[in-house]
Every structure is written in structure tokens, then in C-alpha cells.
Amino acid sequence: MTENKFDTKRIHAGYDPAKHNYASSIPIYQNVAFALGDARRGEAVAAGTLPDTYSYSRVANPTVEVFEKRIAAISNAVGAVAVGSGMAAITYTILNTLEGGGRLIAPKDIYGASLDEFETFLPKYNIHTDFVDDINDVDELKRTIKPDTKAIFAESVANPSTAISDVEAIAEVAHEAGIPLIIDNTFCTPYLFNPIDFGADIVVYSSTKGINGHGNVVSGLVVDGGHFDWSNGKFPQFEENEFTIKSEQFPENYSFANVFGVEAFIQRIRLKYLRLFGAVLDPFAAYLELIGLETISERLDKEVSTGLKIAKFLKQNPHVKNVYYSGLPDSAQYNLAEKYFPKGIGSTFSFDLDGDLDNVRKLLDSVKVFLYLPNVGDSRSLIVNPVQVTHREVQEDKRAANHLTNQLLRLSIGLEDSDDLIADLDQAINHAFE
Ligand SMILES: *Cc1c(COP(=O)(O)O)cnc(C)c1O
């Protein structure tokens, strides 16, 4: 049988109805623990040697597992782990890669909380980030890699500038140096872009956003492409023996790399970080994620098409100075947009008003359909002023890299009628300059 395509996998992958009373929609196993049956079965379940069994929901839960398997299937990945937030996914991924210390490379225009974490918090764990001016500048990247550099981190499409990372080129630099490329693909979702197909090793998501698409769950994902060699000498945590995975099959060399092979990274995320640091996703939250995922293609197609209409409307509005949207044909990065994003770069972008903070405030006070709040990837259209709200964590010296001015507004396009959204912005902009 040939492998199913994306739209079939997002509905069916990772779920066998025959094992769940033929329930069509995924059952919610709102259980902490699962009875072990008889004593011999209990020992096997606890040892992890009986497949498709469960004991305690911090380690595995059937509803959450369908979500993980489905995400892995649509990402062409060897595995995925769902966690309680996007920040947990990022933190676990960085710690699993740089455990014990080392250097990370990242651009300056990453998500505010990631930037704050890398800049001010991870150094306390002996993890130091070298911020580059241009993540697509291969020479700058090569110059920045030091002997103890252990990963490159980037966002496929940055927020709110929509700057695109040249994932294939960055992956090549990383792999030459024997280090992985980690991509935060939140803004694109797996529907618009799959970084693993272009050489990324680990992909992280805030599935709070477009994957869920309805603004009702905080959640995150770590997705493992399974191509990186974690036993190349730079990552001792994967090569040292780990007593919890010792077995009759692996009595001598029971390291993650040896026991799990291509799944070493994702299994270590699950068995060390999820099990011991504990940011699990709740089964009901996983159920809502699965419902959202079922309509991801239709939602994103409509949001992208409405977003383009709105960007074009803004471009010709006399009160708008700049529109930052790499999906527009006159954007400087349109060649990258065409290469990586044939279905569009996403539904979030930003623009500068030709005015001041006062005009921004009046605009925000005048919108009637757009909701003024700090989120993206919702079925409702959202607006926010990043410098005053979502990007407060970005220190002054890093704001220019991301066009973060006082007049900047970010839009996240939802599923309303595009004419109504344009009319709403039109009247709000007019009020702002009355
Ligand atoms: C929202 C977001 C995060 C953090 O996700 P949470 O689910 O809020 O923890 C990380 N990266 C990007 C790009 C985001 O948009």
C-alpha cells in the first residue's frame, strides 16, 4: 500500500478504531492510571516491554499518544512528544541537546519568551547563546560556530516580521559542524511547511497556535526527524548508560543512542524530560488538539488567502508605511517564499502605521471584528501592538532586527469573511487618523 497523503493522515494516522470499540472520534482517556491486570502483566507493563499498554499518564496516555503519532506521521518524523506548552517543548529540546552546558546559535528575531530564556535564563544552566544578525548568512554562521557549539536554533518564519529562514542552507552548515538544526515551526504549522523535509533535525511547535487553531488549548510538541547522529562524540548524554532502559536485550551498552537508534532524541525527551520534569499534556487538551488538526488544511488555506487580500489592502492605504509579509511578490524574500512555501507563509504578519503610538491606540480602540489580544493562529482574527504587549521581553538593542517600532501592529488572520475584516481595518485606520 502506498503511504497516505497529508490530508488523509491528519484525519486517520495513529488511531486504530478497532482497539477503541470502533469509536470514530478519538476517545478521551481522562485517566491518571491504568490497572495493571495480573502481576506478571504488571511487571511487563512497568518494564515497558508490552507494546500499546499504559500505566500512568505522566509517561503515556492513549489520547495524547494518538496526537503524538498523528503529528509524527504528517511530519515524516520518527516520533513526537506532546507537552504542556510551546515553551516546555523549546526548553526540553534545548536542554536535551545542550545538557551540561555549551553554546547555541540563534537569530535575534525569535519569539520573545524564547529570546528572554536564551539570553538571560539559560546562561544560569551554563548554556550560552551567540545571537547572529542574519541567520541566512552562511559565512556568519560558520564564523560563529565554536568547538562547544552544540546546535543552531531558528524559526522557519519569524514573528511578526515574517522573515524566512533558509532551512536547507542552515541545515547544511549545522551538519558540516556535526550539530543539529532545531526549527520552531509554530507559525507555518506542518501543513504549510515541513522543516524535516529540508534537513532540520528537531522541530518544535507551540500547538497553542495554528495546529489547534481555535485558541482553546496551551500545548507544545517536540518532533524528531530521526536523521541526526547523536553518538558523534559531542553529546555524551546519549552515549552514557541509563539504568532505567537496561534490559535483557541491552545488558552492556544501554545508552539512549544504542537502545533507541534513530529514536534516541525523542525517547530521551519522553523518558527523561517528560517523565522527570513533568510538563505533560492533559488528555482533554490533546482531544481538542486532534479536533483542530482535522481541519488544518482548510483553515490555513482560507487564512492565507484572506491574509494576502488584507496585506494588499494595507499596502495601498495612505496611513500605512510598511507591510511586513514575505508572501507578497515584491518582498525581498519572495524567492525563499516560493521555494519553501508554495501554499503560503502563514496567517500572521505585521505593518507599520504612518503615525505614532497615539494613532496605534486609537486604531486598537476602534476595531470591532478583530480582537485585541496577544495570541496567533486562532479562528478569530486578532490584532496586537507587539512592542507594548507581546514583545516587551525584547530588549531595545534587539528590536530593530525585527522592525519592532512603536507604530507596529501585528495581525493574525482568522476565518471571518475577508470583506468584513478589510472593512473593519479600514474604519479603524480612519478613526485613528481623524
Ligand atoms: C507562542 C509561541 C511560543 C510559545 O508557546 P506557548 O504555547 O505559549 O508556550 C513559542 N514559539 C513561537 C514562535 C510562538 O508563537
Tab-separated table of C-alpha atoms and ligand atoms in Angstrom:
chain	number	residue	atom	x	y	z
A	1	MET	CA	0.000	0.000	0.000
A	2	THR	CA	1.295	3.460	-0.808
A	3	GLU	CA	1.564	5.848	2.101
A	4	ASN	CA	-1.401	8.140	2.627
A	5	LYS	CA	-1.072	11.835	1.855
A	6	PHE	CA	-1.188	14.674	4.392
A	7	ASP	CA	-4.950	15.272	4.313
A	8	THR	CA	-5.689	11.607	4.986
A	9	LYS	CA	-3.071	11.279	7.712
A	10	ARG	CA	-4.312	14.336	9.644
A	11	ILE	CA	-7.688	12.551	9.969
A	12	HIS	CA	-6.650	8.909	10.455
A	13	ALA	CA	-2.970	8.453	11.362
A	14	GLY	CA	-2.042	6.964	14.725
A	15	TYR	CA	-5.507	5.660	15.568
A	16	ASP	CA	-6.974	2.184	15.186
A	17	PRO	CA	-10.756	2.308	15.885
A	18	ALA	CA	-10.829	-1.471	16.367
A	19	LYS	CA	-8.811	-1.044	19.567
A	20	HIS	CA	-11.272	1.541	20.917
A	21	ASN	CA	-14.742	-0.028	20.496
A	22	TYR	CA	-14.791	1.355	16.935
A	23	ALA	CA	-15.288	4.864	18.260
A	24	SER	CA	-14.989	7.200	15.265
A	25	SER	CA	-13.810	10.270	17.172
A	26	ILE	CA	-10.801	9.703	19.474
A	27	PRO	CA	-11.948	8.732	22.998
A	28	ILE	CA	-10.751	10.925	25.845
A	29	TYR	CA	-8.930	8.724	28.349
A	30	GLN	CA	-9.279	11.136	31.248
A	31	ASN	CA	-7.318	8.721	33.442
A	32	VAL	CA	-4.312	9.158	35.639
A	33	ALA	CA	-3.559	5.440	35.892
A	34	PHE	CA	-4.419	2.146	34.253
A	35	ALA	CA	-4.919	-1.151	36.077
A	36	LEU	CA	-2.026	-3.500	35.541
A	37	GLY	CA	-4.078	-6.712	35.306
A	38	ASP	CA	-2.260	-9.655	36.799
A	39	ALA	CA	1.122	-9.483	38.483
A	40	ARG	CA	3.107	-10.816	35.525
A	41	ARG	CA	1.458	-8.382	33.124
A	42	GLY	CA	2.076	-5.603	35.637
A	43	GLU	CA	5.802	-6.326	35.651
A	44	ALA	CA	5.933	-6.296	31.846
A	45	VAL	CA	3.940	-3.054	31.587
A	46	ALA	CA	6.163	-1.375	34.156
A	47	ALA	CA	9.285	-2.552	32.337
A	48	GLY	CA	7.904	-1.151	29.076
A	49	THR	CA	8.196	-4.470	27.236
A	50	LEU	CA	4.469	-4.865	26.387
A	51	PRO	CA	3.535	-2.627	23.443
A	52	ASP	CA	0.347	-0.491	23.499
A	53	THR	CA	-0.033	-0.651	27.263
A	54	TYR	CA	-0.303	2.151	29.794
A	55	SER	CA	0.305	2.535	33.494
A	56	TYR	CA	0.497	6.213	34.432
A	57	SER	CA	-0.415	9.257	32.331
A	58	ARG	CA	2.734	11.274	33.022
A	59	VAL	CA	4.583	8.649	30.998
A	60	ALA	CA	1.949	7.812	28.367
A	61	ASN	CA	-1.777	8.257	27.788
A	62	PRO	CA	-3.764	6.758	24.875
A	63	THR	CA	-5.451	10.024	23.827
A	64	VAL	CA	-2.236	12.035	23.980
A	65	GLU	CA	-0.452	9.258	22.117
A	66	VAL	CA	-2.800	9.481	19.121
A	67	PHE	CA	-1.995	13.195	18.878
A	68	GLU	CA	1.747	12.442	19.032
A	69	LYS	CA	1.586	9.676	16.432
A	70	ARG	CA	-0.556	11.780	14.110
A	71	ILE	CA	1.869	14.703	14.293
A	72	ALA	CA	4.819	12.369	13.667
A	73	ALA	CA	3.016	10.873	10.651
A	74	ILE	CA	2.239	14.226	8.979
A	75	SER	CA	5.814	15.403	9.708
A	76	ASN	CA	7.608	12.353	8.228
A	77	ALA	CA	9.193	12.017	11.678
A	78	VAL	CA	10.245	9.006	13.759
A	79	GLY	CA	8.392	10.307	16.788
A	80	ALA	CA	6.804	13.223	18.601
A	81	VAL	CA	6.211	14.112	22.250
A	82	ALA	CA	3.340	16.385	23.290
A	83	VAL	CA	3.935	18.696	26.245
A	84	GLY	CA	2.049	21.309	28.232
A	85	SER	CA	3.164	24.393	26.262
A	86	GLY	CA	5.312	25.587	23.402
A	87	MET	CA	7.859	26.937	25.870
A	88	ALA	CA	8.125	23.488	27.511
A	89	ALA	CA	8.798	21.987	24.058
A	90	ILE	CA	11.550	24.541	23.384
A	91	THR	CA	13.106	24.224	26.845
A	92	TYR	CA	13.137	20.409	26.831
A	93	THR	CA	14.628	20.373	23.337
A	94	ILE	CA	17.411	22.810	24.201
A	95	LEU	CA	18.214	21.051	27.477
A	96	ASN	CA	18.175	17.589	25.871
A	97	THR	CA	20.640	18.853	23.249
A	98	LEU	CA	22.912	21.050	25.398
A	99	GLU	CA	22.704	19.218	28.725
A	100	GLY	CA	25.625	20.085	30.953
A	101	GLY	CA	26.439	23.254	29.031
A	102	GLY	CA	27.597	24.527	25.688
A	103	ARG	CA	26.814	27.141	23.071
A	104	LEU	CA	23.749	27.667	20.925
A	105	ILE	CA	23.366	29.853	17.823
A	106	ALA	CA	20.115	31.739	17.200
A	107	PRO	CA	18.921	34.851	15.384
A	108	LYS	CA	17.777	37.929	17.325
A	109	ASP	CA	14.235	37.990	15.984
A	110	ILE	CA	12.904	34.878	17.760
A	111	TYR	CA	9.765	34.681	19.903
A	112	GLY	CA	10.030	36.991	22.916
A	113	ALA	CA	9.935	34.303	25.613
A	114	SER	CA	12.492	32.187	23.711
A	115	LEU	CA	14.758	35.220	23.428
A	116	ASP	CA	14.425	36.001	27.126
A	117	GLU	CA	15.094	32.358	28.013
A	118	PHE	CA	18.183	32.080	25.797
A	119	GLU	CA	19.564	35.485	26.709
A	120	THR	CA	19.012	35.723	30.452
A	121	PHE	CA	17.958	32.334	31.850
A	122	LEU	CA	19.810	29.507	30.070
A	123	PRO	CA	23.208	31.046	30.954
A	124	LYS	CA	22.369	30.068	34.553
A	125	TYR	CA	22.387	26.477	33.253
A	126	ASN	CA	25.739	27.072	31.530
A	127	ILE	CA	24.065	27.289	28.104
A	128	HIS	CA	25.134	30.402	26.216
A	129	THR	CA	23.624	31.728	23.007
A	130	ASP	CA	25.536	33.502	20.243
A	131	PHE	CA	22.974	35.715	18.504
A	132	VAL	CA	23.648	36.267	14.805
A	133	ASP	CA	22.461	39.279	12.804
A	134	ASP	CA	21.325	37.244	9.815
A	135	ILE	CA	20.541	33.540	10.257
A	136	ASN	CA	20.702	33.094	6.463
A	137	ASP	CA	24.274	34.428	6.259
A	138	VAL	CA	26.147	31.147	5.902
A	139	ASP	CA	29.549	32.782	6.400
A	140	GLU	CA	28.444	34.481	9.599
A	141	LEU	CA	27.104	31.138	10.858
A	142	LYS	CA	30.367	29.331	10.085
A	143	ARG	CA	32.376	32.071	11.822
A	144	THR	CA	30.132	31.843	14.894
A	145	ILE	CA	30.424	28.067	15.392
A	146	LYS	CA	32.903	27.305	18.198
A	147	PRO	CA	34.204	23.935	19.425
A	148	ASP	CA	31.495	23.811	22.122
A	149	THR	CA	28.628	24.966	19.867
A	150	LYS	CA	26.025	22.202	20.002
A	151	ALA	CA	23.036	23.401	17.975
A	152	ILE	CA	21.562	26.049	15.704
A	153	PHE	CA	18.054	27.245	16.548
A	154	ALA	CA	15.815	29.265	14.235
A	155	GLU	CA	12.174	29.919	13.474
A	156	SER	CA	11.026	28.941	9.979
A	157	VAL	CA	9.066	32.204	9.739
A	158	ALA	CA	9.749	34.934	12.299
A	159	ASN	CA	7.131	36.847	14.261
A	160	PRO	CA	5.972	39.496	13.459
A	161	SER	CA	8.336	40.349	10.560
A	162	THR	CA	7.670	37.074	8.650
A	163	ALA	CA	11.409	36.846	7.868
A	164	ILE	CA	12.063	33.402	6.363
A	165	SER	CA	14.904	31.089	7.411
A	166	ASP	CA	16.705	29.338	4.573
A	167	VAL	CA	16.350	25.987	6.352
A	168	GLU	CA	18.189	23.873	3.764
A	169	ALA	CA	21.269	26.133	3.749
A	170	ILE	CA	21.359	26.432	7.549
A	171	ALA	CA	20.987	22.649	7.947
A	172	GLU	CA	23.974	22.123	5.681
A	173	VAL	CA	26.170	24.394	7.831
A	174	ALA	CA	24.980	22.672	11.006
A	175	HIS	CA	25.623	19.177	9.692
A	176	GLU	CA	29.100	20.058	8.424
A	177	ALA	CA	29.867	21.018	12.019
A	178	GLY	CA	28.288	17.834	13.441
A	179	ILE	CA	25.497	19.705	15.206
A	180	PRO	CA	21.687	19.582	14.788
A	181	LEU	CA	19.343	22.230	13.426
A	182	ILE	CA	16.321	22.896	15.648
A	183	ILE	CA	13.414	24.718	13.997
A	184	ASP	CA	10.478	26.392	15.727
A	185	ASN	CA	7.820	25.893	13.039
A	186	THR	CA	4.895	27.323	15.011
A	187	PHE	CA	3.856	29.982	12.517
A	188	CYS	CA	3.808	27.679	9.488
A	189	THR	CA	2.294	24.554	11.018
A	190	PRO	CA	3.150	21.193	9.390
A	191	TYR	CA	0.577	21.931	6.670
A	192	LEU	CA	2.390	24.902	5.139
A	193	PHE	CA	5.945	23.686	5.734
A	194	ASN	CA	7.731	20.583	6.985
A	195	PRO	CA	11.284	21.554	8.059
A	196	ILE	CA	12.313	17.880	8.317
A	197	ASP	CA	11.937	17.542	4.529
A	198	PHE	CA	14.598	20.271	4.170
A	199	GLY	CA	17.171	18.912	6.625
A	200	ALA	CA	16.008	20.167	10.030
A	201	ASP	CA	16.670	17.600	12.754
A	202	ILE	CA	14.271	18.594	15.520
A	203	VAL	CA	11.098	20.627	15.063
A	204	VAL	CA	9.264	22.308	17.934
A	205	TYR	CA	5.765	23.757	17.987
A	206	SER	CA	3.595	25.861	20.128
A	207	SER	CA	0.498	23.866	19.156
A	208	THR	CA	-1.368	26.531	21.099
A	209	LYS	CA	-1.428	28.344	17.753
A	210	GLY	CA	-2.230	27.171	14.233
A	211	ILE	CA	-2.189	23.403	14.836
A	212	ASN	CA	-5.058	23.730	17.296
A	213	GLY	CA	-6.431	26.783	15.514
A	214	HIS	CA	-9.207	27.696	17.925
A	215	GLY	CA	-7.445	29.433	20.778
A	216	ASN	CA	-8.609	26.982	23.433
A	217	VAL	CA	-5.516	24.964	24.471
A	218	VAL	CA	-1.968	25.788	25.570
A	219	SER	CA	0.273	22.990	24.311
A	220	GLY	CA	3.569	22.153	22.644
A	221	LEU	CA	5.277	19.476	20.579
A	222	VAL	CA	8.781	18.125	20.058
A	223	VAL	CA	9.135	16.318	16.720
A	224	ASP	CA	12.185	14.222	15.803
A	225	GLY	CA	13.209	13.677	12.175
A	226	GLY	CA	15.456	10.792	13.252
A	227	HIS	CA	18.338	11.649	10.907
A	228	PHE	CA	20.884	13.124	13.311
A	229	ASP	CA	23.746	11.008	14.711
A	230	TRP	CA	23.727	11.692	18.464
A	231	SER	CA	26.698	9.359	19.008
A	232	ASN	CA	29.213	11.543	17.154
A	233	GLY	CA	31.056	12.370	20.385
A	234	LYS	CA	29.577	15.830	21.036
A	235	PHE	CA	26.566	14.664	23.035
A	236	PRO	CA	27.725	12.387	25.885
A	237	GLN	CA	24.224	12.247	27.418
A	238	PHE	CA	23.140	9.987	24.551
A	239	GLU	CA	26.126	7.647	24.870
A	240	GLU	CA	26.243	7.083	28.614
A	241	ASN	CA	24.442	4.108	30.153
A	242	GLU	CA	20.985	4.865	31.523
A	243	PHE	CA	19.877	2.305	34.083
A	244	THR	CA	16.127	2.786	33.502
A	245	ILE	CA	16.434	1.428	29.955
A	246	LYS	CA	18.717	-1.512	30.750
A	247	SER	CA	17.189	-4.797	29.600
A	248	GLU	CA	17.975	-8.405	28.737
A	249	GLN	CA	18.410	-7.267	25.146
A	250	PHE	CA	20.848	-4.497	26.151
A	251	PRO	CA	22.740	-5.776	29.202
A	252	GLU	CA	26.054	-3.984	28.487
A	253	ASN	CA	25.585	-0.867	26.357
A	254	TYR	CA	22.262	0.564	27.443
A	255	SER	CA	22.667	4.155	26.291
A	256	PHE	CA	19.855	6.037	24.518
A	257	ALA	CA	21.828	6.008	21.262
A	258	ASN	CA	22.362	2.261	21.416
A	259	VAL	CA	18.956	1.176	22.699
A	260	PHE	CA	16.815	3.509	20.576
A	261	GLY	CA	18.952	4.230	17.492
A	262	VAL	CA	17.198	6.803	15.274
A	263	GLU	CA	14.661	7.460	18.060
A	264	ALA	CA	17.340	8.327	20.647
A	265	PHE	CA	16.433	12.028	20.877
A	266	ILE	CA	12.667	11.733	21.151
A	267	GLN	CA	12.818	8.780	23.545
A	268	ARG	CA	15.162	10.730	25.780
A	269	ILE	CA	12.740	13.680	25.715
A	270	ARG	CA	9.974	11.332	26.843
A	271	LEU	CA	11.830	9.167	29.343
A	272	LYS	CA	13.960	11.871	30.965
A	273	TYR	CA	12.368	15.285	30.402
A	274	LEU	CA	8.665	14.449	30.238
A	275	ARG	CA	8.838	11.735	32.879
A	276	LEU	CA	11.078	13.654	35.300
A	277	PHE	CA	10.412	17.348	34.589
A	278	GLY	CA	6.751	16.579	34.040
A	279	ALA	CA	5.123	19.169	31.719
A	280	VAL	CA	2.572	16.658	30.379
A	281	LEU	CA	-0.341	17.469	28.118
A	282	ASP	CA	-3.766	16.710	29.552
A	283	PRO	CA	-5.880	14.118	27.623
A	284	PHE	CA	-8.760	16.550	27.101
A	285	ALA	CA	-6.329	19.146	25.741
A	286	ALA	CA	-4.940	16.500	23.366
A	287	TYR	CA	-8.503	15.751	22.223
A	288	LEU	CA	-9.089	19.433	21.403
A	289	GLU	CA	-5.778	19.465	19.508
A	290	LEU	CA	-6.889	16.448	17.474
A	291	ILE	CA	-10.214	18.109	16.602
A	292	GLY	CA	-8.349	21.241	15.499
A	293	LEU	CA	-5.863	19.242	13.456
A	294	GLU	CA	-8.678	17.667	11.422
A	295	THR	CA	-9.370	20.988	9.660
A	296	ILE	CA	-5.833	22.373	9.483
A	297	SER	CA	-5.572	22.440	5.674
A	298	GLU	CA	-8.888	24.192	5.054
A	299	ARG	CA	-8.279	26.689	7.838
A	300	LEU	CA	-4.780	27.597	6.701
A	301	ASP	CA	-5.784	27.845	3.031
A	302	LYS	CA	-8.521	30.331	3.861
A	303	GLU	CA	-6.390	32.280	6.340
A	304	VAL	CA	-3.534	32.579	3.853
A	305	SER	CA	-5.840	33.739	1.073
A	306	THR	CA	-7.576	36.304	3.318
A	307	GLY	CA	-4.189	37.406	4.675
A	308	LEU	CA	-2.934	38.162	1.177
A	309	LYS	CA	-6.030	40.250	0.436
A	310	ILE	CA	-5.555	42.193	3.667
A	311	ALA	CA	-1.833	42.714	3.045
A	312	LYS	CA	-2.628	44.123	-0.407
A	313	PHE	CA	-5.303	46.389	1.071
A	314	LEU	CA	-2.839	47.679	3.677
A	315	LYS	CA	-0.118	48.246	1.073
A	316	GLN	CA	-2.227	50.797	-0.773
A	317	ASN	CA	-3.555	52.516	2.379
A	318	PRO	CA	-2.053	56.029	2.758
A	319	HIS	CA	-1.766	55.696	6.549
A	320	VAL	CA	0.332	52.524	6.316
A	321	LYS	CA	4.102	52.965	5.978
A	322	ASN	CA	5.304	49.344	5.633
A	323	VAL	CA	3.715	45.922	5.348
A	324	TYR	CA	5.963	43.084	6.533
A	325	TYR	CA	4.767	39.984	4.740
A	326	SER	CA	7.250	37.771	2.862
A	327	GLY	CA	4.373	36.153	0.987
A	328	LEU	CA	3.919	39.259	-1.183
A	329	PRO	CA	5.550	39.094	-4.636
A	330	ASP	CA	7.509	42.353	-4.085
A	331	SER	CA	9.028	41.116	-0.794
A	332	ALA	CA	12.846	40.823	-0.698
A	333	GLN	CA	12.480	37.189	0.379
A	334	TYR	CA	9.916	36.158	-2.209
A	335	ASN	CA	12.398	33.688	-3.751
A	336	LEU	CA	12.567	31.844	-0.399
A	337	ALA	CA	8.790	32.075	-0.057
A	338	GLU	CA	8.367	30.406	-3.441
A	339	LYS	CA	10.902	27.689	-2.638
A	340	TYR	CA	9.634	26.718	0.803
A	341	PHE	CA	6.028	27.917	0.948
A	342	PRO	CA	4.062	27.132	-2.208
A	343	LYS	CA	0.886	27.120	-0.054
A	344	GLY	CA	1.717	30.450	1.651
A	345	ILE	CA	3.821	31.511	4.616
A	346	GLY	CA	1.023	31.715	7.154
A	347	SER	CA	-1.638	33.924	8.612
A	348	THR	CA	0.382	36.248	10.863
A	349	PHE	CA	2.136	39.384	9.661
A	350	SER	CA	2.649	42.993	10.655
A	351	PHE	CA	2.534	46.559	9.417
A	352	ASP	CA	3.760	49.994	10.445
A	353	LEU	CA	1.319	52.848	10.753
A	354	ASP	CA	2.486	56.167	9.332
A	355	GLY	CA	1.824	57.793	12.693
A	356	ASP	CA	2.700	57.461	16.373
A	357	LEU	CA	1.673	55.484	19.452
A	358	ASP	CA	-1.407	57.673	19.788
A	359	ASN	CA	-2.648	56.586	16.349
A	360	VAL	CA	-1.921	52.970	17.268
A	361	ARG	CA	-4.011	53.296	20.432
A	362	LYS	CA	-6.916	54.875	18.560
A	363	LEU	CA	-6.825	52.106	15.982
A	364	LEU	CA	-6.860	49.427	18.682
A	365	ASP	CA	-9.778	51.184	20.387
A	366	SER	CA	-11.725	51.242	17.099
A	367	VAL	CA	-11.563	47.664	15.801
A	368	LYS	CA	-14.872	45.805	16.030
A	369	VAL	CA	-14.236	42.407	14.392
A	370	PHE	CA	-10.512	41.993	15.161
A	371	LEU	CA	-9.929	41.050	18.794
A	372	TYR	CA	-7.177	42.930	20.618
A	373	LEU	CA	-5.189	40.190	22.352
A	374	PRO	CA	-1.753	38.503	22.456
A	375	ASN	CA	-2.206	35.260	20.560
A	376	VAL	CA	-1.982	33.997	16.961
A	377	GLY	CA	-3.383	31.125	14.909
A	378	ASP	CA	-6.977	31.423	16.142
A	379	SER	CA	-10.184	31.060	14.108
A	380	ARG	CA	-10.876	34.653	15.166
A	381	SER	CA	-8.824	37.477	13.679
A	382	LEU	CA	-6.521	39.094	16.215
A	383	ILE	CA	-4.589	42.347	16.445
A	384	VAL	CA	-1.899	43.438	18.865
A	385	ASN	CA	0.809	46.100	19.271
A	386	PRO	CA	3.944	43.953	19.778
A	387	VAL	CA	6.294	46.498	21.377
A	388	GLN	CA	3.772	47.340	24.089
A	389	VAL	CA	2.452	43.792	24.642
A	390	THR	CA	3.894	40.599	23.110
A	391	HIS	CA	7.490	41.696	22.574
A	392	ARG	CA	8.069	43.551	25.843
A	393	GLU	CA	10.769	40.971	26.645
A	394	VAL	CA	12.802	42.033	23.626
A	395	GLN	CA	15.466	44.441	24.829
A	396	GLU	CA	15.930	47.750	22.975
A	397	ASP	CA	19.108	46.696	21.129
A	398	LYS	CA	17.369	43.717	19.530
A	399	ARG	CA	14.190	45.489	18.402
A	400	ALA	CA	15.496	46.941	15.136
A	401	ALA	CA	16.341	43.460	13.819
A	402	ASN	CA	12.636	42.657	13.878
A	403	HIS	CA	11.197	46.040	12.766
A	404	LEU	CA	9.852	46.459	16.304
A	405	THR	CA	8.731	50.083	16.404
A	406	ASN	CA	6.064	51.832	18.484
A	407	GLN	CA	3.875	52.066	15.356
A	408	LEU	CA	3.967	48.339	14.596
A	409	LEU	CA	0.758	46.288	14.610
A	410	ARG	CA	0.540	42.531	14.219
A	411	LEU	CA	-2.403	40.736	12.661
A	412	SER	CA	-3.349	37.075	12.941
A	413	ILE	CA	-5.953	36.306	10.317
A	414	GLY	CA	-8.895	34.081	11.211
A	415	LEU	CA	-11.806	32.565	9.348
A	416	GLU	CA	-14.229	35.507	9.097
A	417	ASP	CA	-15.343	36.983	5.776
A	418	SER	CA	-12.433	38.837	4.194
A	419	ASP	CA	-14.597	41.811	3.151
A	420	ASP	CA	-15.688	42.318	6.768
A	421	LEU	CA	-12.088	42.157	8.006
A	422	ILE	CA	-10.920	44.708	5.436
A	423	ALA	CA	-13.860	46.994	6.223
A	424	ASP	CA	-13.053	46.727	9.936
A	425	LEU	CA	-9.408	47.700	9.423
A	426	ASP	CA	-10.411	50.469	7.036
A	427	GLN	CA	-12.776	52.131	9.524
A	428	ALA	CA	-10.336	51.631	12.416
A	429	ILE	CA	-7.450	53.218	10.466
A	430	ASN	CA	-9.705	56.134	9.509
A	431	HIS	CA	-10.700	56.646	13.153
A	432	ALA	CA	-7.048	56.510	14.162
A	433	PHE	CA	-6.222	59.497	11.970
A	434	GLU	CA	-9.399	61.573	12.486
B	1	LIG	C1	3.525	31.129	21.191
B	1	LIG	C2	4.879	30.747	20.727
B	1	LIG	C3	5.757	30.027	21.551
B	1	LIG	C4	5.397	29.665	22.973
B	1	LIG	O1	4.311	28.820	23.012
B	1	LIG	P1	3.363	28.631	24.299
B	1	LIG	O2	2.447	27.541	23.867
B	1	LIG	O3	2.682	29.926	24.541
B	1	LIG	O4	4.236	28.247	25.445
B	1	LIG	C5	6.971	29.668	21.035
B	1	LIG	N1	7.352	29.990	19.789
B	1	LIG	C6	6.545	30.694	18.966
B	1	LIG	C7	7.013	31.043	17.601
B	1	LIG	C8	5.294	31.095	19.410
B	1	LIG	O5	4.484	31.799	18.614
